[in-house]
Amino acid sequence: MTMPDERSRAVVQTRDFLVKLSRDSSLPEQVRDDAKFLLRHFPSRDDVILAGRIEEQSETLPLGTMGPVFSSTFKEFVPTSAGQK
């Protein structure tokens, strides 16, 4: 089961990845345009942190059995590039 801090980190890193794709001139224009399109409604780092804070601080929020979706804190993870050890 994915924990809120893991989900928060994954969403933030996915946004960073989409930003990189959208700016990489070596990629086809369609790939860059698709990344830009997805970014239009993708939450920012601040959005994710705020959502985590709201969920953590609200005892009246109807989270049900699922619990919080996001966390206001998470460890940064720097993936290694393919082929690096």
XYZ file of C-alpha atoms in Angstrom:
85
model
C 0.000 0.000 0.000
C 1.348 3.413 -0.940
C 1.801 5.750 2.013
C 0.812 9.441 1.776
C 4.446 10.624 1.822
C 5.339 8.203 -0.989
C 2.359 9.370 -3.049
C 3.266 13.022 -2.452
C 6.845 12.426 -3.562
C 5.688 10.533 -6.669
C 3.307 13.319 -7.715
C 5.960 16.022 -7.215
C 8.570 14.014 -9.122
C 6.125 13.261 -11.937
C 5.495 16.985 -12.335
C 9.259 17.615 -12.438
C 9.594 14.907 -15.100
C 6.815 16.423 -17.208
C 8.479 19.842 -16.961
C 11.757 18.324 -18.201
C 9.965 16.623 -21.088
C 8.181 19.841 -22.038
C 11.501 21.710 -22.280
C 13.627 19.053 -24.002
C 14.139 20.300 -27.554
C 15.612 16.936 -28.593
C 12.158 15.343 -28.203
C 9.449 15.488 -30.857
C 7.191 18.533 -30.626
C 4.151 16.314 -29.963
C 5.790 14.831 -26.854
C 6.637 18.309 -25.558
C 3.113 19.540 -26.303
C 1.564 16.526 -24.548
C 3.698 17.162 -21.466
C 2.661 20.841 -21.446
C -0.994 19.843 -21.802
C -0.768 17.460 -18.838
C 0.983 20.089 -16.727
C -1.936 22.512 -17.122
C -3.931 20.688 -14.463
C -1.182 18.833 -12.615
C -0.712 19.882 -8.975
C 2.368 21.878 -8.071
C 4.668 20.979 -5.181
C 2.928 23.654 -3.092
C -0.507 22.221 -3.984
C 0.557 18.756 -2.812
C 2.001 20.086 0.451
C -1.122 22.172 1.109
C -3.389 19.188 0.424
C -1.324 17.124 2.855
C -1.565 19.805 5.553
C -5.319 20.117 5.126
C -5.775 16.355 5.377
C -3.455 16.064 8.386
C -5.090 18.914 10.301
C -8.736 18.218 9.578
C -10.395 15.696 11.843
C -13.787 16.419 10.276
C -12.730 15.684 6.707
C -14.592 12.575 5.473
C -11.532 10.514 4.562
C -13.206 7.201 5.310
C -11.151 4.037 5.538
C -8.687 5.277 2.937
C -7.147 7.914 5.197
C -5.071 10.833 3.934
C -4.088 10.839 0.276
C -1.161 13.271 0.526
C 1.426 14.176 3.144
C 2.790 17.640 3.880
C 6.284 16.178 4.223
C 8.247 13.679 2.182
C 11.862 12.728 1.548
C 13.427 13.824 -1.703
C 14.482 10.950 -3.924
C 16.997 11.439 -6.704
C 16.669 8.633 -9.252
C 19.834 7.518 -10.980
C 19.923 7.754 -14.750
C 19.794 4.548 -16.742
C 23.188 2.965 -16.985
C 24.675 4.727 -13.963
C 25.679 2.781 -10.895
